[in-house]
Short mmCIF file of C-alpha atoms in Angstrom, two decimals:
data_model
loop_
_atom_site.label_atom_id
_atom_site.label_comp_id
_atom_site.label_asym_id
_atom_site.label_seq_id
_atom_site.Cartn_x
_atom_site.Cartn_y
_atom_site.Cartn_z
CA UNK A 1 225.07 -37.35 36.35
CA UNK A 2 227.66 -39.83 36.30
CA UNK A 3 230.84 -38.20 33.48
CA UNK A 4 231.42 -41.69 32.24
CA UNK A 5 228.81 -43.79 30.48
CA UNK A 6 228.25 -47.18 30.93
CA UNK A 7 229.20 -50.09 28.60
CA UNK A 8 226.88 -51.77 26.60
CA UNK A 9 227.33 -54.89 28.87
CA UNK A 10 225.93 -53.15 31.81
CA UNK A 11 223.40 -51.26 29.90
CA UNK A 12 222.13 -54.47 28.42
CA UNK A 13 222.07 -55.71 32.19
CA UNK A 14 220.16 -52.73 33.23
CA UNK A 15 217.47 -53.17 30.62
CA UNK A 16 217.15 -57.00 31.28
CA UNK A 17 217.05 -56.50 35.23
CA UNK A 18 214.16 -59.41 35.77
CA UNK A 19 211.37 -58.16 37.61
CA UNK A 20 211.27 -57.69 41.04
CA UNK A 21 215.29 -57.22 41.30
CA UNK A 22 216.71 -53.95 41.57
CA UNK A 23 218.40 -52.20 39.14
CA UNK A 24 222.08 -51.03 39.02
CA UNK A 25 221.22 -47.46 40.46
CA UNK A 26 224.24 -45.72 38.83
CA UNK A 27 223.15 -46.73 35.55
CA UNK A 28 219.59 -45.80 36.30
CA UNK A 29 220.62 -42.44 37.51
CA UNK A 30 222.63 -41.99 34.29
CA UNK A 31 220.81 -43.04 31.56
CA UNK A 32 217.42 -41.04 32.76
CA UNK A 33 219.64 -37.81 31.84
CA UNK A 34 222.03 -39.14 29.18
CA UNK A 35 220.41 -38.82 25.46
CA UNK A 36 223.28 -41.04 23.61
CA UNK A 37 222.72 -44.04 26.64
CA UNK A 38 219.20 -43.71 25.80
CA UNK A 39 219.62 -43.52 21.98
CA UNK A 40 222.16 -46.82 22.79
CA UNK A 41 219.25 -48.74 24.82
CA UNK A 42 216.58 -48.03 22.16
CA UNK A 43 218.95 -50.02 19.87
CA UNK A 44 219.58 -52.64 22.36
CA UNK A 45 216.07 -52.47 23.21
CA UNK A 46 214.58 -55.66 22.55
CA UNK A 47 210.82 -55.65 22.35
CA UNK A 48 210.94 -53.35 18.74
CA UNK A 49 208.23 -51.57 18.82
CA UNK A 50 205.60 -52.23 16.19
CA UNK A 51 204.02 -49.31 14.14
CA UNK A 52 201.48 -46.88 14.55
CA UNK A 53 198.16 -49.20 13.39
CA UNK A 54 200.11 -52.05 14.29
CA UNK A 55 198.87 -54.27 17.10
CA UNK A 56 202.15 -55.95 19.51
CA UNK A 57 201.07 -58.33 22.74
CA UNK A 58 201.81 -55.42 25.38
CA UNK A 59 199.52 -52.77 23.16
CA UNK A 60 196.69 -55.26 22.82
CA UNK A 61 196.78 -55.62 26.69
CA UNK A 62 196.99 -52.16 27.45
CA UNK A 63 193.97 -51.72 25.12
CA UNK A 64 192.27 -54.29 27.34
CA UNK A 65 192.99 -53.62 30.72
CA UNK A 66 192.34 -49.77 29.74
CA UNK A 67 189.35 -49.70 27.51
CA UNK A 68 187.31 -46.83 28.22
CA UNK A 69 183.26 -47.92 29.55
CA UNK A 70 180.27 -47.82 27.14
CA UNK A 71 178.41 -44.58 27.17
CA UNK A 72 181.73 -42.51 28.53
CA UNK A 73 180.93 -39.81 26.06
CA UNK A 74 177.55 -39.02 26.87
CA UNK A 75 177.64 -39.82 30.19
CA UNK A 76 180.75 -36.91 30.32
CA UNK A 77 178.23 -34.62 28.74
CA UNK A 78 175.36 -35.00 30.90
CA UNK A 79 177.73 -34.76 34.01
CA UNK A 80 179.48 -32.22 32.69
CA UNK A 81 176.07 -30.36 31.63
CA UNK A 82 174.63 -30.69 35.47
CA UNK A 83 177.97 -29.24 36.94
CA UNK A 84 177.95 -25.88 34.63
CA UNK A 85 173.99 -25.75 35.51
CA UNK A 86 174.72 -26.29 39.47
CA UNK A 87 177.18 -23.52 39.11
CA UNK A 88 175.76 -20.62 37.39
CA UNK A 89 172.59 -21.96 39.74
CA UNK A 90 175.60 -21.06 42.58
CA UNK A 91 176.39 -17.74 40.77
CA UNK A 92 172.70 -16.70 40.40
CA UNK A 93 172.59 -17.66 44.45
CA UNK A 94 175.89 -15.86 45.24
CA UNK A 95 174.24 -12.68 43.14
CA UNK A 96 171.11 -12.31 45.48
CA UNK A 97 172.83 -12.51 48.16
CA UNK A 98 175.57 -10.25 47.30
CA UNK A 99 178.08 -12.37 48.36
CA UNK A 100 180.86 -13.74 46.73
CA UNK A 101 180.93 -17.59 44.77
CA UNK A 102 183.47 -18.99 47.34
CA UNK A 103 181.63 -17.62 50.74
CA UNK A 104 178.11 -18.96 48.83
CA UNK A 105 180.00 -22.67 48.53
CA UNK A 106 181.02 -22.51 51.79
CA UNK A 107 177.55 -21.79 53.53
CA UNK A 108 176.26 -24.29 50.82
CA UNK A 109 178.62 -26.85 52.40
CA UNK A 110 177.27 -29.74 54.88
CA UNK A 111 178.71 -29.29 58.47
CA UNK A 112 182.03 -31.46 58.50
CA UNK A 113 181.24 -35.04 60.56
CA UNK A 114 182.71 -34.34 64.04
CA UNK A 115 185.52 -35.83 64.71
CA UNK A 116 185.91 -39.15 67.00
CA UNK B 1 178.01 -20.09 28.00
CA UNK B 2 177.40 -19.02 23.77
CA UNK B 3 176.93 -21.39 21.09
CA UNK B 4 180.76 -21.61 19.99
CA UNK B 5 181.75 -22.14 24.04
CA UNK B 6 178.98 -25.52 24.10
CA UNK B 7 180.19 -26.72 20.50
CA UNK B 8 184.39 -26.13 21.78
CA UNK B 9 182.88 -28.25 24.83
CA UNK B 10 181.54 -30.91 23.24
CA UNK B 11 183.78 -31.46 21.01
CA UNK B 12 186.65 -31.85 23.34
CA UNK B 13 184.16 -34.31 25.01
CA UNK B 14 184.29 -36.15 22.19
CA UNK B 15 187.45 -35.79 20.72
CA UNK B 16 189.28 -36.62 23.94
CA UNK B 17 187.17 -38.43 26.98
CA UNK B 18 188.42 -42.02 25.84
CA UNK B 19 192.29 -40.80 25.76
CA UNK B 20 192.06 -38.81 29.04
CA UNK B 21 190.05 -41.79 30.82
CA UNK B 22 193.02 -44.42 29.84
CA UNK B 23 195.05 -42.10 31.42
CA UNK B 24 193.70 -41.46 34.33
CA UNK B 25 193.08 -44.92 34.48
CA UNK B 26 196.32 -45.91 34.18
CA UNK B 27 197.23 -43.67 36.99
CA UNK B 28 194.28 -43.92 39.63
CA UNK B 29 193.66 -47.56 38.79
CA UNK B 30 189.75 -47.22 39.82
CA UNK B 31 187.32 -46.77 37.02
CA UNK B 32 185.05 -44.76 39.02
CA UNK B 33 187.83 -42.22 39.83
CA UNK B 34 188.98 -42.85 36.49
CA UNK B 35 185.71 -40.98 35.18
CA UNK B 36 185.45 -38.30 37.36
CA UNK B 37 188.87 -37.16 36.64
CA UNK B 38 187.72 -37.11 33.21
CA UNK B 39 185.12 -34.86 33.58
CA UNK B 40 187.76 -32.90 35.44
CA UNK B 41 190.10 -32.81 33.12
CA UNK B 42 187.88 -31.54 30.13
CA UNK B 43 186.47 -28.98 31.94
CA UNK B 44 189.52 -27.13 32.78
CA UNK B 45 191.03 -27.72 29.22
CA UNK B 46 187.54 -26.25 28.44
CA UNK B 47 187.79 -23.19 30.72
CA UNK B 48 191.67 -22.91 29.63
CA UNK B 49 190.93 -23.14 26.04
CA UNK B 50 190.98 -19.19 24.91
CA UNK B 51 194.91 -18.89 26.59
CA UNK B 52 195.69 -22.65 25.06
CA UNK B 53 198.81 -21.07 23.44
CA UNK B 54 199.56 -23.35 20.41
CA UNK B 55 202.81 -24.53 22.08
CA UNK B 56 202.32 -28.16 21.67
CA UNK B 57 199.55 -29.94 20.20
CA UNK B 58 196.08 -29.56 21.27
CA UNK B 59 195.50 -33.46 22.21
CA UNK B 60 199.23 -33.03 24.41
CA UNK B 61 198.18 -30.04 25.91
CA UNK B 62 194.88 -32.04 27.08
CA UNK B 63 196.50 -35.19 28.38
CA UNK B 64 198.98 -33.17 30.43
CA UNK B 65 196.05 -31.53 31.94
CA UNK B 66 194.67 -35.51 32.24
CA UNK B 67 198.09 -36.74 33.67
CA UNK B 68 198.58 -33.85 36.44
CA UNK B 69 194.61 -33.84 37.18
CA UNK B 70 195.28 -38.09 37.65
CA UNK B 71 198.05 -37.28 40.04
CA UNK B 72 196.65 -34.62 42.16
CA UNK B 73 193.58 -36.82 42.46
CA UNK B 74 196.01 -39.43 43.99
CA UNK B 75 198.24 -37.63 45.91
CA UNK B 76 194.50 -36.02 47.85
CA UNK B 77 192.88 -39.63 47.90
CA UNK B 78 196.26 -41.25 49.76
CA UNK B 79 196.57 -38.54 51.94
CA UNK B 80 192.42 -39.47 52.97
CA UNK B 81 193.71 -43.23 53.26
CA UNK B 82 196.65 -43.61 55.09
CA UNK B 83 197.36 -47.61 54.53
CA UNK B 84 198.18 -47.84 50.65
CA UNK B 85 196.73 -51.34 50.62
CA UNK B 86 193.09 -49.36 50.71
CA UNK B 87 193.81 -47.68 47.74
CA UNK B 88 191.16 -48.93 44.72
CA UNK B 89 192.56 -51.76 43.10
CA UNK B 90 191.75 -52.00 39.60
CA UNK B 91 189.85 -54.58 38.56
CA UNK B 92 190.34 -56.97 35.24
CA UNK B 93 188.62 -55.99 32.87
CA UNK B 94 187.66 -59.85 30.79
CA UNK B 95 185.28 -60.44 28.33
CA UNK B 96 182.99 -63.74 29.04
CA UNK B 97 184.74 -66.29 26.96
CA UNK B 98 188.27 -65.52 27.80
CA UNK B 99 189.70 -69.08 28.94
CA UNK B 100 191.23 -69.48 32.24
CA UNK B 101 194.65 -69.22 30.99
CA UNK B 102 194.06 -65.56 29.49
CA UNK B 103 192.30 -64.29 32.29
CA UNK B 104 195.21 -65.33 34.68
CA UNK B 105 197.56 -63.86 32.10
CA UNK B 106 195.68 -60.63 32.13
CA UNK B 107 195.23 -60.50 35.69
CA UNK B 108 199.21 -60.65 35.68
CA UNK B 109 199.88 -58.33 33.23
CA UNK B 110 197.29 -55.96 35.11
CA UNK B 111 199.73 -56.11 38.54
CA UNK B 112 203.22 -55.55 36.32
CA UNK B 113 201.14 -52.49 35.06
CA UNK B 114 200.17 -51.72 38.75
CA UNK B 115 204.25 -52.19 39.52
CA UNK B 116 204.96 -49.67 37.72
CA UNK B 117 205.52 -45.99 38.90
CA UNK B 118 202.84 -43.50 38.02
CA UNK B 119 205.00 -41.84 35.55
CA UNK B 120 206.12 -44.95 34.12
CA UNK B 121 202.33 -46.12 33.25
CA UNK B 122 201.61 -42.36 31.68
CA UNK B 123 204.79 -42.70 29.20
CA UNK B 124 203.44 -46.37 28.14
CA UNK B 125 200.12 -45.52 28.15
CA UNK B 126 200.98 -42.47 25.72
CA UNK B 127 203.52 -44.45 23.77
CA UNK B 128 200.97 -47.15 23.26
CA UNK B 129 197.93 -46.13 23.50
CA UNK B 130 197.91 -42.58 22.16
CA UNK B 131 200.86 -43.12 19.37
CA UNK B 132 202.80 -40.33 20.52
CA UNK B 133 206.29 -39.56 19.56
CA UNK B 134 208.90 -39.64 22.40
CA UNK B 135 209.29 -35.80 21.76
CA UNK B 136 205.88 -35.19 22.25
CA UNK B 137 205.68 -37.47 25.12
CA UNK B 138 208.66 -35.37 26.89
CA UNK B 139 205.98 -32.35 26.25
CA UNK B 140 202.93 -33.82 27.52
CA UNK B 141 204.88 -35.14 30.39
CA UNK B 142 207.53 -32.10 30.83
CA UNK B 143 210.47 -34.57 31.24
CA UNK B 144 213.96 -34.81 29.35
CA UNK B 145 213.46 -36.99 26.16
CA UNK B 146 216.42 -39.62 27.72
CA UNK B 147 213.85 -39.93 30.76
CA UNK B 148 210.82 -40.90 28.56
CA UNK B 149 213.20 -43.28 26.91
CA UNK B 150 214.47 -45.12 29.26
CA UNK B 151 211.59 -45.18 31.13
CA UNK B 152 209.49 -46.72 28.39
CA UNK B 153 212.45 -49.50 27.51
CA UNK B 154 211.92 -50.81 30.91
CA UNK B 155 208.27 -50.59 31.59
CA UNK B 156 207.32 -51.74 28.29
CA UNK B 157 209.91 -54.77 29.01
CA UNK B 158 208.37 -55.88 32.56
CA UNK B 159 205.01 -55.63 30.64
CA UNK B 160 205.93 -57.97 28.03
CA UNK B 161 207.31 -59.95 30.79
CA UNK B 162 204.07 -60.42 32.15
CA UNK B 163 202.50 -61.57 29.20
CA UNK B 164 205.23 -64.71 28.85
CA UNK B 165 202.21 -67.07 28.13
CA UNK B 166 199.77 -65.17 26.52
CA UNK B 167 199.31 -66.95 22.92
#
C-alpha cells in the first residue's frame, strides 16, 4: 500500500469516477487497505445511507430485482427432504453391498456422453 | 436424522432460504441456479451446525456459507461454458403494471448490478438487503473492513447511477 494517502480532491474523484471510466488505480489500491481513507470516503460519500427500516431508491431496487420466488420455503423443504431420503436410500445400498458411499455413487453414475 | 436434527433443519429453512437465495442471486444471476445453491447452502450449514462455533453470528456464518457456495457454483459453471456471454443472464424481474419508463429503468439498474464484481454485489446485497454492519460484513465476507467500505461507496454509487430517472 501506497505510504502517502490521497487528498480529498482525488478521493472525491475516485468515488465520482462515472461509470464505465476507470478509476485512478493508485487510489483504488490504497483505499481498499487504508481504514482512515475509507473512514474519509464514507464522509464524502454522497448517497447517505438511509436506516435500517428505511426504504432509499437503490434498496427498493435491490429488493426488486432480488426478491426471492413464491413457495421458496417449501419448495427448499421438499427438495431438501428428497435429497436426505435419496441418500440414506444410497447408504442403505452402499450397506448391502458392503461397499463404501463414494464407490456406490460412482457405479450409480450414468456412463459419461463420449466425447466428439 | 432425530427430531431436534429435522426441527434445526427446518428452521434454518425458514429462517434463512430468502437471505441466502438474494445472495446467490446476486452472484449467479440465474434464478434457477439461484435455488439450487440454496438448497446447497442450508444443507451444509445444516450438517455443519454441531461445530458452528459461536464466532460470528449465526445468520453471518450462513451467508458466508451462501456467498462461497454462490462462487464455487460459478467458478464450476464457467469453467463448463467457456464463452462468458453463455453465462445465464438474469432476467427482470417486473410486476404487470410497471410503465415503460420503470421497466427500462429497472432493466438498467439490473446491468449496473450485473457490472459489478461478484464481491462487490455480495457487500451491497448484505449492506442492503440483510442490514448488516460493515464489521459484520468484513466477517461474513472475510475481508478488511476498509475493503467492504470502499467497495460499497462505489457500487452503491454506480447503482444509484442507474436509477437517474426512476421517480
Amino acid at each position: 500500500m501506497a505510504l502517502l494517502h490521497p487528498s480529498t480532491r482525488r478521493l472525491r474523484e475516485w468515488l465520482e469516477t462515472p461509470p464505465g471510466a476507470e478509476p485512478d488505480a493508485g487510489v483504488e489500491e490504497h483505499v481498499s487497505h487504508c481504514e482512515r481513507c475509507a473512514d474519509e470516503l464514507e464522509a464524502l460519500d454522497a448517497t447517505a445511507e438511509v436506516g435500517v427500516g428505511e426504504t432509499s431508491e437503490v434498496r427498493v431496487a435491490l429488493q426488486e430485482v432480488l426478491a426471492p420466488p413464491t413457495g421458496l420455503e417449501q419448495r427448499m423443504e421438499d427438495r431438501i427432504e428428497a435429497a436426505l431420503l435419496a441418500r440414506r436410500d444410497l447408504k442403505l445400498l452402499a450397506g448391502l453391498m458392503g461397499v463404501s458411499i463414494e464407490t456406490t455413487r460412482l457405479l450409480m453414475e450414468p456412463p459419461e456422453e463420449p466425447r466428439s | 436424522m432425530d427430531l431436534d436434527e429435522a426441527e434445526q433443519l427446518r428452521l434454518l429453512v425458514r429462517e434463512y432460504s430468502a437471505a441466502i437465495y438474494r445472495v446467490a442471486l446476486s452472484i449467479v444471476r440465474d434464478s434457477a441456479l439461484a435455488e439450487d445453491v440454496t438448497q446447497d447452502t442450508l444443507m451444509k450449514a445444516w450438517q455443519a451446525l454441531p461445530g458452528f462455533r459461536g464466532e460470528s453470528s449465526l445468520r453471518s456464518w450462513v451467508l458466508r456459507i451462501a456467498h462461497n457456495t454462490a462462487i464455487s457454483t460459478l467458478r464450476k459453471r464457467r469453467d463448463v461454458l467457456a464463452d462468458p456471454n453463455t453465462l445465464p443472464e438474469r432476467e427482470t424481474r417486473g410486476s404487470v403494471e410497471r410503465d415503460a419508463q420503470d421497466r427500462a429503468v429497472m432493466a438498467e439498474f439490473t446491468q449496473a448490478l450485473e457490472e459489478l464484481d461478484e464481491l462487490s454485489r455480495s457487500i451491497v446485497v448484505l449492506r442492503e438487503l440483510e442490514h448488516q454492519s460493515y464489521e459484520e460484513i468484513a466477517t461474513t465476507l472475510d475481508l478488511p473492513l476498509p475493503t467492504v467500505k470502499t467497495r460499497l461507496f462505489r457500487a452503491r454509487r454506480k447503482l444509484a447511477h442507474a436509477l437517474e430517472g426512476w421517480k
